Structures are given as C-alpha cells and as structure tokens.
CSV table of C-alpha atoms in Angstrom, one decimal:
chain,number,residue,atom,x,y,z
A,1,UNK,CA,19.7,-17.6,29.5
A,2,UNK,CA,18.8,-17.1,33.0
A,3,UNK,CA,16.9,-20.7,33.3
A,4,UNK,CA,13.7,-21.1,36.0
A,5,UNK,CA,12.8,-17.6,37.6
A,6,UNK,CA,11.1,-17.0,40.4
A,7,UNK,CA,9.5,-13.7,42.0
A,8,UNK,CA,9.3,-13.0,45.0
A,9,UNK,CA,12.1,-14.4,46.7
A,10,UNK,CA,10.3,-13.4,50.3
A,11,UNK,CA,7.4,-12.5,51.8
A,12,UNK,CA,5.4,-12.4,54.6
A,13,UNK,CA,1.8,-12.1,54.5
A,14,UNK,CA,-0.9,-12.2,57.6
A,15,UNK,CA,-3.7,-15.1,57.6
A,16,UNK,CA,-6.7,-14.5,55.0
A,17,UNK,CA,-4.2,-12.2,52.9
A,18,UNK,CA,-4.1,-13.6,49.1
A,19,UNK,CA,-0.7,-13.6,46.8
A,20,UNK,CA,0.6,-14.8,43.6
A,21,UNK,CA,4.1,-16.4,43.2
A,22,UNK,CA,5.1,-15.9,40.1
A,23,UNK,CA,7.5,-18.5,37.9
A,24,UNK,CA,8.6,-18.3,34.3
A,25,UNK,CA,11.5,-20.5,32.3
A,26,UNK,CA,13.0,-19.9,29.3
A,27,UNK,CA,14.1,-23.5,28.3
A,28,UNK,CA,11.2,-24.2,25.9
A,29,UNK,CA,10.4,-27.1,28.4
A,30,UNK,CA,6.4,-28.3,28.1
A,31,UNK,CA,6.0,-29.9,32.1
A,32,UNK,CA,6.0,-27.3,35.0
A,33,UNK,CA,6.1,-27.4,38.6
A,34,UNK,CA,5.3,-26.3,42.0
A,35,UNK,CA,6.8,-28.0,45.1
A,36,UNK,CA,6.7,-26.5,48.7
A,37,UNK,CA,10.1,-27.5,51.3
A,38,UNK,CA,9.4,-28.0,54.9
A,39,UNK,CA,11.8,-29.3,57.4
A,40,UNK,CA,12.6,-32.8,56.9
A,41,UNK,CA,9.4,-33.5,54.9
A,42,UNK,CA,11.3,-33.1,51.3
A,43,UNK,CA,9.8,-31.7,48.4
A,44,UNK,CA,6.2,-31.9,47.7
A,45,UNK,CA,4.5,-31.7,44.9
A,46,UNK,CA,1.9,-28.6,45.3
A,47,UNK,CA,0.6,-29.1,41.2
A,48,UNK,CA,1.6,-29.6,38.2
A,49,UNK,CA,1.4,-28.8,34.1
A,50,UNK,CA,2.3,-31.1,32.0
A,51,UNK,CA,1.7,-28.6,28.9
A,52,UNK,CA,0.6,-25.6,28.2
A,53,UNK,CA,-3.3,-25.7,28.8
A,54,UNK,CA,-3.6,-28.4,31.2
A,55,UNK,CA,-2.9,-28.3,35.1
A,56,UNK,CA,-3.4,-31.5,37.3
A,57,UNK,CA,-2.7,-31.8,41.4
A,58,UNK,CA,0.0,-33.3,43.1
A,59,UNK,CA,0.5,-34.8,46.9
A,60,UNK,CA,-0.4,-31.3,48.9
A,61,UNK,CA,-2.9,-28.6,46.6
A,62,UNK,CA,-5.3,-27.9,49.1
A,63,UNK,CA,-5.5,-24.2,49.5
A,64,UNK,CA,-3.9,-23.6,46.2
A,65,UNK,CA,-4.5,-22.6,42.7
A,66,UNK,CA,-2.1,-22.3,39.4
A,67,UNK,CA,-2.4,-21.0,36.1
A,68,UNK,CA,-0.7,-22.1,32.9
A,69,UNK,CA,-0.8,-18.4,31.4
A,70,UNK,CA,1.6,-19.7,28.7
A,71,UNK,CA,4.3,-22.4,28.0
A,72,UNK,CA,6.9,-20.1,30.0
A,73,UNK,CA,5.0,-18.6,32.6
A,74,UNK,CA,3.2,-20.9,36.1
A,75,UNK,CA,1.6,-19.3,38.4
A,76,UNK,CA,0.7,-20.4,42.1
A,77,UNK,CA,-1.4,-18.4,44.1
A,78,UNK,CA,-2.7,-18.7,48.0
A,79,UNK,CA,-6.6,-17.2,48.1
A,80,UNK,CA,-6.3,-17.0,51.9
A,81,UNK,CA,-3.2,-18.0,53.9
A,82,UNK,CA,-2.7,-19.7,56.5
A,83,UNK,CA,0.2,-20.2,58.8
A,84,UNK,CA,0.7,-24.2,57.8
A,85,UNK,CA,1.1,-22.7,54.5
A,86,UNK,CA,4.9,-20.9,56.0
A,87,UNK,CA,7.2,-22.7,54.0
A,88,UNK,CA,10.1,-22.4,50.9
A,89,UNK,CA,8.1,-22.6,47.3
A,90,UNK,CA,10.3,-23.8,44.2
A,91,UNK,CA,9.3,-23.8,40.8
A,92,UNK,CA,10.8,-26.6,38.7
A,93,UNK,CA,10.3,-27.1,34.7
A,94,UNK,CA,11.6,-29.9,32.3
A,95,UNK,CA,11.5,-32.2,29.5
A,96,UNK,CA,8.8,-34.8,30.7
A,97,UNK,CA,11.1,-38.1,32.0
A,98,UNK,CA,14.6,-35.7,32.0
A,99,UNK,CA,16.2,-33.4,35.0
A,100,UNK,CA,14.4,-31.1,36.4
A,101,UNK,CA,15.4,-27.0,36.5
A,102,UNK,CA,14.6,-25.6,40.1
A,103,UNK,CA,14.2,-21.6,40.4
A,104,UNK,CA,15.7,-19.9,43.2
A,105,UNK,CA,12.7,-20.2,45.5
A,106,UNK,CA,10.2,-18.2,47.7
A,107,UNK,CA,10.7,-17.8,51.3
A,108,UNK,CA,6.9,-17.5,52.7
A,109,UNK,CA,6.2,-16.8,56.4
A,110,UNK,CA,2.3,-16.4,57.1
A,111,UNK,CA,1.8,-14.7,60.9
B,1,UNK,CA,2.2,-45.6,47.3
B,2,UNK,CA,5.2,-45.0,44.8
B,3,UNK,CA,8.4,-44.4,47.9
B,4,UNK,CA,11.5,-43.2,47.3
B,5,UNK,CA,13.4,-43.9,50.9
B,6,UNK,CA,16.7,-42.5,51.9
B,7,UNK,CA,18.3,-41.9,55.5
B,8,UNK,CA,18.0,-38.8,56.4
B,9,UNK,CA,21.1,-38.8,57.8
B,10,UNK,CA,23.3,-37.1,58.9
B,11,UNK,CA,25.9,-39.1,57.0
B,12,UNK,CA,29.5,-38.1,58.3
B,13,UNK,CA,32.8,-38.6,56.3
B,14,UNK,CA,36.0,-37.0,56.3
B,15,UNK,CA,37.8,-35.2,53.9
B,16,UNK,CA,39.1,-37.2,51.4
B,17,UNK,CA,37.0,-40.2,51.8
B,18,UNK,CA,34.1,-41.6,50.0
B,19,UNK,CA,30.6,-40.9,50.6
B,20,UNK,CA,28.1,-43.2,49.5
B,21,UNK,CA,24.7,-42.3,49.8
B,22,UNK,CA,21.7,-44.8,48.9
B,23,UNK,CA,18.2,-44.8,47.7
B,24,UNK,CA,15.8,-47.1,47.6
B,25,UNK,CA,12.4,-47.3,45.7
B,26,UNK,CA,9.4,-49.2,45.6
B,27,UNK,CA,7.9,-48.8,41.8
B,28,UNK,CA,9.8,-51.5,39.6
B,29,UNK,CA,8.1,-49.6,36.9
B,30,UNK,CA,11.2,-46.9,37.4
B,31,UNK,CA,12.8,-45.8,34.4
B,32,UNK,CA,15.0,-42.9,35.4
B,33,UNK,CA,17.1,-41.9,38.3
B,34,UNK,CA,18.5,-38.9,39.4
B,35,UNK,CA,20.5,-36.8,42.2
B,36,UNK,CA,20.2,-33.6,43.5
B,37,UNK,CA,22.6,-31.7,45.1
B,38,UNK,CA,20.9,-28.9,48.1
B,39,UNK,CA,22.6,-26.6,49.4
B,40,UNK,CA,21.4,-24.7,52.9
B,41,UNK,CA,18.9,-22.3,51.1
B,42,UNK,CA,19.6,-23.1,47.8
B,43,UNK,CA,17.3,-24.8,45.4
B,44,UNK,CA,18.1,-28.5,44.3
B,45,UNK,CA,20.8,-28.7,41.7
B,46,UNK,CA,21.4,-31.9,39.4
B,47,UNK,CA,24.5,-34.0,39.7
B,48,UNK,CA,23.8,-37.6,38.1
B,49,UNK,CA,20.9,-38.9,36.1
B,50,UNK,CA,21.3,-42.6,35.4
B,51,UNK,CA,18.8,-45.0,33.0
B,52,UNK,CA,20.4,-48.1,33.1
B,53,UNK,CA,21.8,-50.9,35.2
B,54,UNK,CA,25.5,-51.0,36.5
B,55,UNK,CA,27.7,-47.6,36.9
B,56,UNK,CA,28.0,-44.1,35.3
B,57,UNK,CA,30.9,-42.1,36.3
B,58,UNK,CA,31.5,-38.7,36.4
B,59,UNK,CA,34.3,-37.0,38.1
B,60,UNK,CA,34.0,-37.2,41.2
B,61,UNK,CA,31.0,-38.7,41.4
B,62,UNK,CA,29.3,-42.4,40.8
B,63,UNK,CA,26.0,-43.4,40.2
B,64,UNK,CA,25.1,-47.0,40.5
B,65,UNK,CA,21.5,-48.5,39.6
B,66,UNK,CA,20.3,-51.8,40.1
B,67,UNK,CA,17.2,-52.2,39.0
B,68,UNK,CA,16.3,-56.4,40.2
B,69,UNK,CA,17.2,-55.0,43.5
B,70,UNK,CA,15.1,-51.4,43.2
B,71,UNK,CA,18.2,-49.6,44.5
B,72,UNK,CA,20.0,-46.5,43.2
B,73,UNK,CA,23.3,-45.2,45.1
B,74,UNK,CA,25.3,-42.0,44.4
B,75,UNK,CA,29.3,-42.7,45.4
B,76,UNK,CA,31.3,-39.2,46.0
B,77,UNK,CA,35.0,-40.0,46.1
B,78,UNK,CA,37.6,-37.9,47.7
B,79,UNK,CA,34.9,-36.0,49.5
B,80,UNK,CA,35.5,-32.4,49.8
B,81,UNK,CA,34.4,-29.9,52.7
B,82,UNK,CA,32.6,-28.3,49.5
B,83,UNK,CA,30.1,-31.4,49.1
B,84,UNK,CA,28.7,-30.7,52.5
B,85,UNK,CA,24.6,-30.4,51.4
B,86,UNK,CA,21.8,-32.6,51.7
B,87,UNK,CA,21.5,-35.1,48.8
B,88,UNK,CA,18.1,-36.1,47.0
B,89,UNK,CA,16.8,-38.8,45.2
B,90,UNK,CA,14.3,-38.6,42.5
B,91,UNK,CA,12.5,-41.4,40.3
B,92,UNK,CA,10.6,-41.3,37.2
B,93,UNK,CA,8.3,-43.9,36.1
B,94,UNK,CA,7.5,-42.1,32.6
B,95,UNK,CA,4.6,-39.9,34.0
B,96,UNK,CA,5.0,-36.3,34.1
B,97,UNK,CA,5.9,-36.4,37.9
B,98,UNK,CA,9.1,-37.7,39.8
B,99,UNK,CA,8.6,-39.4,43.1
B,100,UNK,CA,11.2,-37.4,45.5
B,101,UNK,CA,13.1,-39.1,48.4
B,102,UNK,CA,13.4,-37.0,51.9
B,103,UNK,CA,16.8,-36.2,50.9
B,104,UNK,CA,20.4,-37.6,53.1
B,105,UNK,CA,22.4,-34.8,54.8
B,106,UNK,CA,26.1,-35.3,54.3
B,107,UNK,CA,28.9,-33.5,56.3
B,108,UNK,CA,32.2,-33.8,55.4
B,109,UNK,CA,34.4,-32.9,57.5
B,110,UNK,CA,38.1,-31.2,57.8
C-alpha cells in the first residue's frame, strides 16, 4: 500500500520548457489534488477533481493544466514555465469532507 | 473570502511544556477540522481531525473546537524536540476543497 505517489521528486526545467508531474493513489479515494508550497504563502490550491471525469480550478491554475486519466492517476502539467512557477508541488487525494493523503512532493526550480 | 488564520509563528516552548497552537476561521458554515503536521521538506501529515464542539484527545495531543466562537486549537503536551515542524490548519465546509491556514512554526527547544 504505498498511499499518494508522486514522480518526479525534482527537476529543473528552463523558461518555455513543458513537463508533466505525475500523481497516482491507491486508496480508492474519488477527490484529487494539486497544491503548490511557497515560502510562507501555505498551500495553494493549483486544481482539483472531485471524481473521476471532472476537474475544476482552485485559488492559483493559471499556467496549468490537469488530467483525470483515471480514478488513481492526476496529472499536472506546465505548457511553458516560468520562473514564478519555482516552487514544491504536492499531490493530495481523499474521501470528499475526510483527511487528506499528501505524496511526497516535487521540487521544481525553473531558470 | 473563506480564511483560515493562524500566526505564523515562530511559537517557542521548551521541552516538556505544552504548546498550544490556534486557528481561527471565518466560514461558520465549517463542518470539519483538521491538523497537519510539516516537517522541513516533508509533505503535510495528519494529526487530529475534530467534528464537533469541546475536546478530542489523543496522546499527546488535544484538539479543541468551538464552533459559536469560529476557533479550532491543537494543545501538544509534554512537547518533545521531535514535534519541532510547522503546524497547519485545514477547514471543510462540505465542498470538495478545504480552506488551508498559513501554517504556525513551533520550536521546541532542549
């Protein structure tokens, strides 16, 4: 049972270069996450899927797009990157109203 | 604008004492609380969830909800080096997305 998994856990990419972080969980949960960390801002909310088939936007998606590919598998991906997008990526799944399950994270510096 | 507000701290105890860390939120529509525990580099980890008004222990570890005053609080008794991590706050109002607080940094110290 290795919970919320996240891939990878760095990179670095160079402005207008495109990537996909890829998260899958293996708790049957329905809701899925993406949040991005910065210094003292918290976590926000990047987008989110409340179910399999459906995606919606939370506080920050500009310059982002997800996929639902299945009920264990959300994907995040940058088209072109940009340095303000340099920050730690967690996935998060759950039971909608319950805890939430963070993976590990992805370290992302953009130069 | 749901909040969830917490210091940011830093919130220095020493070893053996309690910590009490506090969150406060604005939606009186809340429904369910919880705490996070983040390690330096880690990713959040839960500690307490809490539904209802008045106390739920475990361990170590309190959480105390009033609801009339929109406050939840997380109590850590006989702090430990080990609990050194910043703390977050998270509501639900029974949508599919919990409002986050900033999180409270809290150094215990030897």
């Amino acid at each position: 049972n290795a919970g919320v998994t996240q891939t990878p856990k760095f990179q670095v990419l160079k402005t207008g270069q495109s990537m996909t972080l890829q998260c899958a969980q293996d708790m049957n949960h329905n809701s899925m996450y993406w949040y991005r960390q910065d210094p003292g801002m918290g976590l926000r909310l990047i987008y989110y899927s409340a179910s399999e088939g459906t995606t919606d936007k939370g506080e920050v998606p500009n310059g982002y797009n997800v996929s639902r590919l299945n009920k264990r598998e959300f994907s995040l991906r940058l088209e072109s990157a940009a340095p303000s997008q340099t920050s730690v990526y967690f996935c998060a799944s759950s039971v909608e109203g319950y805890e939430q399950y963070f993976g590990p994270g992805t370290r992302l510096t953009v130069t | 604008q749901k909040e969830v507000e917490q210091n940011s701290g830093p919130l220095s105890v020493p070893e053996g004492a309690i910590a009490s860390l506090n969150c406060t939120y604005s939606d009186r529509g809340s429904q369910s609380f919880f705490w996070y525990r983040q390690y330096s580099g880690k990713s959040p980890e839960l500690i307490m969830f809490i539904y209802s008004n008045g106390d739920k222990e475990d361990g170590r570890f309190t959480a105390q909800l009033n609801k009339a005053s929109q406050y939840v609080s997380l109590l850590i008794r006989d702090s430990q080096p080990s609990d050194s991590a910043t703390y977050l706050c998270a509501v639900w109002r029974g949508s599919y997305i919990p409002t986050f607080g900033r999180g409270t940094s809290l150094i215990v110290h030897p």
